[in-house]
Amino acid sequence: MPEKKVVELLVSGGQANAGPPLGPALGPLGVNTMAVVNKINELTRDYAGMKVPVKVTVDIETKSFEVAIGTPTSSALIVSELKIEKGSGTPNRNKVGRVTRAQLEEIARVKMPDLNAVDIEGAMKIIAGTARSAGIEIVD
């Protein structure tokens, strides 16, 4: 059975490069780093500007690799949906935006496979909690 090494990273969508953290993690494995970078950028292009979890599985013997991407963090999806720069530093005092139930549902549907929720209502509650902690009001 061939030995496989898994490297998990958080990269900016469509902007991976051979520098840290990718280069130093993949270099010792002997895999073509630029081929991995190009594949990651191709797969994460839709998530431009967001941090995306990426898992690179390298076969040590054949130097072949597989790239799997996850969904961006809930906070990144919320910030992107509201088109704001970032959440509030003091969420209990300064509100930076408003999110509707329809927007919460849309974000929850994207994030659902990664959440520990039984149904979409539970997923929406998780996303709403993330939004509140970022200083975003939930409106109907």
Coordinates of N, CA and C in Angstrom, one line a residue:
M1 N 0.8 -1.2 0.0 CA 0.0 0.0 0.0 C 0.9 1.2 0.0
P2 N 0.7 2.1 -1.0 CA 1.5 3.3 -1.1 C 1.3 4.3 0.1
E3 N 2.4 4.9 0.5 CA 2.4 5.8 1.6 C 1.9 7.2 1.1
K4 N 0.9 7.7 1.8 CA 0.4 9.0 1.5 C 0.6 10.0 2.6
K5 N 0.9 11.2 2.2 CA 1.1 12.3 3.2 C 0.0 13.4 2.9
V6 N -0.6 13.8 4.0 CA -1.7 14.8 3.8 C -1.2 16.2 4.4
V7 N -1.4 17.2 3.6 CA -1.0 18.6 4.0 C -2.3 19.4 4.0
E8 N -2.7 20.0 5.2 CA -3.9 20.8 5.3 C -3.4 22.3 5.5
L9 N -4.0 23.1 4.6 CA -3.7 24.5 4.6 C -4.9 25.4 4.6
L10 N -4.7 26.7 4.8 CA -5.8 27.7 4.7 C -5.2 28.7 3.7
V11 N -5.8 28.8 2.5 CA -5.2 29.7 1.5 C -6.3 30.7 1.0
S12 N -5.8 31.8 0.5 CA -6.7 32.8 -0.1 C -7.2 32.3 -1.4
G13 N -8.5 32.3 -1.7 CA -9.1 31.8 -2.9 C -8.5 32.4 -4.1
G14 N -8.0 31.5 -5.0 CA -7.4 31.9 -6.3 C -6.1 32.6 -6.2
Q15 N -5.5 32.6 -5.0 CA -4.2 33.4 -4.8 C -3.1 32.6 -4.2
A16 N -3.2 31.3 -4.3 CA -2.1 30.4 -3.7 C -0.8 30.7 -4.4
N17 N 0.3 30.6 -3.7 CA 1.6 30.7 -4.4 C 2.6 29.7 -3.8
A18 N 3.8 29.6 -4.4 CA 4.7 28.6 -3.9 C 5.5 29.0 -2.6
G19 N 5.2 30.2 -2.1 CA 5.8 30.6 -0.9 C 5.1 30.0 0.3
P20 N 5.5 30.4 1.5 CA 4.9 29.8 2.7 C 3.4 30.1 2.7
P21 N 2.5 29.3 3.2 CA 2.8 28.0 3.9 C 2.9 26.8 2.9
L22 N 2.6 27.0 1.7 CA 2.5 25.9 0.7 C 3.9 25.3 0.4
G23 N 4.8 26.1 -0.1 CA 6.1 25.7 -0.5 C 6.9 24.8 0.5
P24 N 7.1 25.4 1.7 CA 7.8 24.6 2.8 C 7.1 23.3 3.1
A25 N 5.8 23.2 3.0 CA 5.0 22.0 3.4 C 5.2 21.0 2.3
L26 N 5.2 21.4 1.0 CA 5.2 20.4 -0.1 C 6.6 20.1 -0.6
G27 N 7.6 21.0 -0.4 CA 8.9 20.9 -0.9 C 9.6 19.5 -0.5
P28 N 9.6 19.2 0.8 CA 10.2 17.9 1.3 C 9.6 16.7 0.7
L29 N 8.3 16.8 0.2 CA 7.6 15.6 -0.3 C 8.0 15.3 -1.8
G30 N 8.8 16.2 -2.4 CA 9.2 16.0 -3.8 C 8.2 16.2 -4.9
V31 N 7.1 16.8 -4.6 CA 6.0 16.9 -5.6 C 6.2 18.3 -6.3
N32 N 5.7 18.4 -7.5 CA 5.8 19.6 -8.3 C 5.0 20.7 -7.7
T33 N 5.6 21.6 -6.9 CA 4.9 22.6 -6.2 C 4.0 23.5 -7.1
M34 N 4.5 23.9 -8.2 CA 3.8 24.8 -9.1 C 2.5 24.1 -9.7
A35 N 2.6 22.8 -9.9 CA 1.4 22.1 -10.4 C 0.4 22.1 -9.3
V36 N 0.8 21.9 -8.1 CA -0.2 21.9 -6.9 C -0.8 23.3 -6.8
V37 N 0.1 24.3 -6.8 CA -0.4 25.7 -6.7 C -1.4 26.0 -7.8
N38 N -1.1 25.7 -9.1 CA -2.1 25.9 -10.2 C -3.4 25.2 -10.0
K39 N -3.4 24.0 -9.5 CA -4.6 23.2 -9.3 C -5.4 23.9 -8.1
I40 N -4.8 24.3 -7.1 CA -5.5 24.9 -6.0 C -6.1 26.2 -6.5
N41 N -5.4 27.0 -7.2 CA -5.9 28.3 -7.7 C -7.1 28.1 -8.7
E42 N -7.0 27.0 -9.5 CA -8.1 26.7 -10.4 C -9.4 26.3 -9.6
L43 N -9.2 25.5 -8.5 CA -10.4 25.0 -7.7 C -10.9 26.1 -6.8
T44 N -10.1 27.1 -6.4 CA -10.6 28.1 -5.4 C -10.9 29.4 -6.1
R45 N -10.9 29.5 -7.4 CA -11.1 30.7 -8.1 C -12.5 31.4 -7.7
D46 N -13.5 30.6 -7.5 CA -14.8 31.1 -7.1 C -14.9 31.7 -5.7
Y47 N -13.9 31.4 -4.9 CA -13.8 32.0 -3.6 C -12.8 33.1 -3.4
A48 N -12.6 33.9 -4.5 CA -11.6 34.9 -4.4 C -11.8 35.9 -3.3
G49 N -10.7 36.1 -2.6 CA -10.7 37.0 -1.4 C -11.1 36.4 -0.1
M50 N -11.5 35.1 -0.1 CA -11.8 34.4 1.1 C -10.8 33.4 1.4
K51 N -10.6 33.1 2.7 CA -9.8 32.0 3.1 C -10.5 30.7 2.9
V52 N -9.8 29.7 2.2 CA -10.4 28.4 1.9 C -9.6 27.3 2.5
P53 N -10.1 26.4 3.2 CA -9.4 25.2 3.7 C -9.1 24.3 2.5
V54 N -7.8 23.9 2.4 CA -7.4 23.0 1.3 C -6.6 21.8 1.9
K55 N -6.9 20.6 1.3 CA -6.2 19.4 1.8 C -5.5 18.8 0.5
V56 N -4.2 18.7 0.6 CA -3.4 18.1 -0.5 C -2.9 16.8 0.0
T57 N -3.3 15.7 -0.8 CA -2.8 14.4 -0.4 C -1.8 14.0 -1.5
V58 N -0.6 13.7 -1.0 CA 0.6 13.4 -1.9 C 0.9 11.9 -1.7
D59 N 1.1 11.2 -2.8 CA 1.6 9.8 -2.8 C 3.1 9.9 -2.9
I60 N 3.7 9.5 -1.8 CA 5.2 9.7 -1.6 C 6.0 8.9 -2.8
E61 N 5.5 7.7 -3.2 CA 6.2 7.0 -4.2 C 6.1 7.5 -5.6
T62 N 4.9 7.8 -6.0 CA 4.7 8.2 -7.4 C 4.7 9.7 -7.6
K63 N 4.8 10.5 -6.5 CA 4.8 11.9 -6.5 C 3.5 12.5 -7.1
S64 N 2.4 11.7 -7.1 CA 1.1 12.2 -7.6 C 0.4 12.9 -6.4
F65 N -0.6 13.7 -6.7 CA -1.3 14.4 -5.7 C -2.7 14.6 -6.0
E66 N -3.5 14.8 -5.0 CA -4.9 15.1 -5.1 C -5.2 16.3 -4.2
V67 N -6.0 17.2 -4.7 CA -6.4 18.5 -4.0 C -7.9 18.4 -3.7
A68 N -8.2 18.6 -2.5 CA -9.6 18.7 -2.1 C -9.8 20.1 -1.3
I69 N -10.9 20.8 -1.7 CA -11.1 22.1 -1.1 C -12.4 22.0 -0.2
G70 N -12.4 22.7 0.9 CA -13.6 22.8 1.7 C -14.3 24.1 1.4
T71 N -15.3 24.4 2.2 CA -16.0 25.7 2.1 C -15.3 26.7 2.9
P72 N -15.3 28.0 2.5 CA -14.7 29.0 3.4 C -15.3 29.1 4.7
T73 N -14.7 29.8 5.6 CA -15.3 29.9 7.0 C -16.6 30.7 6.9
S74 N -17.4 30.4 7.9 CA -18.7 31.1 8.0 C -18.6 32.6 8.0
S75 N -17.6 33.1 8.8 CA -17.5 34.5 8.8 C -17.0 35.1 7.5
A76 N -16.2 34.4 6.7 CA -15.8 34.8 5.4 C -17.0 34.9 4.5
L77 N -17.9 33.9 4.5 CA -19.1 33.9 3.7 C -20.0 35.1 4.1
I78 N -20.1 35.3 5.3 CA -21.0 36.4 5.8 C -20.4 37.8 5.3
V79 N -19.2 38.0 5.5 CA -18.5 39.2 5.1 C -18.6 39.4 3.6
S80 N -18.5 38.3 2.9 CA -18.6 38.4 1.4 C -20.0 38.7 1.0
E81 N -21.0 38.1 1.6 CA -22.4 38.3 1.3 C -22.8 39.8 1.5
L82 N -22.3 40.3 2.6 CA -22.7 41.7 3.0 C -21.8 42.8 2.3
K83 N -20.8 42.3 1.7 CA -19.8 43.2 1.0 C -19.3 44.3 2.0
I84 N -18.9 43.8 3.2 CA -18.2 44.6 4.1 C -16.8 44.2 4.2
E85 N -15.9 45.1 4.8 CA -14.5 44.7 4.9 C -14.2 43.7 5.9
K86 N -14.8 43.9 7.1 CA -14.6 42.9 8.2 C -15.6 43.1 9.3
G87 N -15.7 42.2 10.2 CA -16.6 42.3 11.3 C -16.2 43.4 12.3
S88 N -17.0 43.6 13.3 CA -16.8 44.6 14.3 C -15.8 44.2 15.4
G89 N -14.9 45.1 15.8 CA -14.0 44.8 16.9 C -14.7 44.7 18.2
T90 N -15.8 45.5 18.3 CA -16.7 45.5 19.5 C -18.1 45.2 19.1
P91 N -18.4 43.9 18.9 CA -19.7 43.6 18.4 C -20.9 43.9 19.2
N92 N -20.7 44.1 20.6 CA -21.9 44.4 21.4 C -22.2 45.9 21.3
R93 N -21.3 46.7 20.9 CA -21.5 48.2 20.8 C -21.6 48.7 19.3
N94 N -20.7 48.3 18.5 CA -20.7 48.8 17.1 C -21.2 47.7 16.1
K95 N -22.2 48.0 15.4 CA -22.8 47.1 14.4 C -22.2 47.5 13.1
V96 N -21.8 46.5 12.3 CA -21.2 46.9 11.0 C -22.1 46.5 9.8
G97 N -23.2 45.8 10.0 CA -24.1 45.5 8.9 C -25.4 44.8 9.4
R98 N -26.2 44.4 8.4 CA -27.4 43.7 8.7 C -27.5 42.5 7.7
V99 N -28.0 41.4 8.2 CA -28.2 40.2 7.4 C -29.7 39.8 7.5
T100 N -30.3 39.4 6.4 CA -31.7 39.0 6.4 C -31.7 37.5 6.6
R101 N -32.9 37.0 6.9 CA -33.1 35.5 7.0 C -32.8 34.8 5.7
A102 N -33.1 35.4 4.6 CA -32.9 34.8 3.3 C -31.4 34.7 3.0
Q103 N -30.6 35.7 3.4 CA -29.2 35.6 3.3 C -28.6 34.6 4.2
L104 N -29.1 34.5 5.4 CA -28.6 33.5 6.4 C -28.9 32.1 5.8
E105 N -30.0 31.9 5.2 CA -30.4 30.6 4.6 C -29.4 30.2 3.5
E106 N -29.1 31.2 2.6 CA -28.2 31.0 1.5 C -26.8 30.6 2.0
I107 N -26.3 31.3 3.0 CA -25.0 31.0 3.6 C -25.1 29.6 4.2
A108 N -26.1 29.3 5.0 CA -26.3 28.0 5.6 C -26.3 26.9 4.7
R109 N -26.9 27.0 3.5 CA -27.0 26.0 2.5 C -25.6 25.7 1.9
V110 N -24.8 26.7 1.7 CA -23.4 26.6 1.3 C -22.6 25.8 2.3
K111 N -22.8 26.2 3.6 CA -21.9 25.7 4.6 C -22.4 24.4 5.3
M112 N -23.6 24.0 4.9 CA -24.3 22.8 5.6 C -23.5 21.6 5.7
P113 N -22.7 21.2 4.6 CA -22.0 19.9 4.7 C -20.9 19.9 5.9
D114 N -20.4 21.1 6.2 CA -19.4 21.3 7.2 C -19.9 21.5 8.6
L115 N -21.2 21.8 8.7 CA -21.8 22.1 10.0 C -22.4 20.9 10.7
N116 N -22.4 21.0 12.0 CA -23.0 19.9 12.8 C -24.5 20.2 13.1
A117 N -25.2 20.3 12.0 CA -26.7 20.6 12.2 C -27.5 19.6 11.5
V118 N -28.6 19.3 12.0 CA -29.5 18.2 11.5 C -30.3 18.8 10.3
D119 N -30.8 20.0 10.4 CA -31.6 20.6 9.3 C -31.1 22.0 9.0
I120 N -31.7 22.7 8.0 CA -31.3 24.0 7.6 C -31.6 25.0 8.7
E121 N -32.7 24.8 9.5 CA -33.0 25.8 10.6 C -31.8 25.8 11.6
G122 N -31.3 24.6 11.9 CA -30.2 24.5 12.9 C -28.9 25.2 12.3
A123 N -28.7 25.0 11.0 CA -27.6 25.6 10.3 C -27.7 27.1 10.3
M124 N -28.9 27.6 10.1 CA -29.1 29.0 10.1 C -28.8 29.6 11.5
K125 N -29.1 28.9 12.6 CA -28.9 29.4 13.9 C -27.4 29.5 14.2
I126 N -26.6 28.5 13.6 CA -25.2 28.5 13.8 C -24.6 29.7 13.1
I127 N -25.0 30.0 11.8 CA -24.6 31.1 11.0 C -25.0 32.4 11.7
A128 N -26.2 32.5 12.2 CA -26.7 33.7 12.9 C -25.8 34.0 14.1
G129 N -25.4 33.0 14.8 CA -24.5 33.2 16.0 C -23.1 33.8 15.6
T130 N -22.6 33.3 14.5 CA -21.3 33.8 13.9 C -21.5 35.2 13.5
A131 N -22.7 35.5 12.9 CA -22.9 36.9 12.4 C -23.0 37.9 13.6
R132 N -23.7 37.4 14.7 CA -23.9 38.3 15.9 C -22.5 38.6 16.5
S133 N -21.6 37.5 16.6 CA -20.3 37.7 17.2 C -19.4 38.6 16.3
A134 N -19.8 38.9 15.1 CA -19.0 39.7 14.2 C -19.7 41.1 14.2
G135 N -20.7 41.4 15.0 CA -21.3 42.7 15.1 C -22.3 43.0 13.9
I136 N -23.0 41.9 13.5 CA -23.9 42.0 12.4 C -25.3 41.7 13.0
E137 N -26.3 42.6 12.7 CA -27.6 42.5 13.1 C -28.4 41.5 12.2
I138 N -29.3 40.7 12.8 CA -30.1 39.8 12.0 C -31.5 40.5 11.9
V139 N -32.0 40.7 10.7 CA -33.3 41.3 10.5 C -34.1 40.3 9.7
D140 N -35.5 40.5 9.8 CA -36.4 39.6 9.1 C -36.7 40.1 7.7

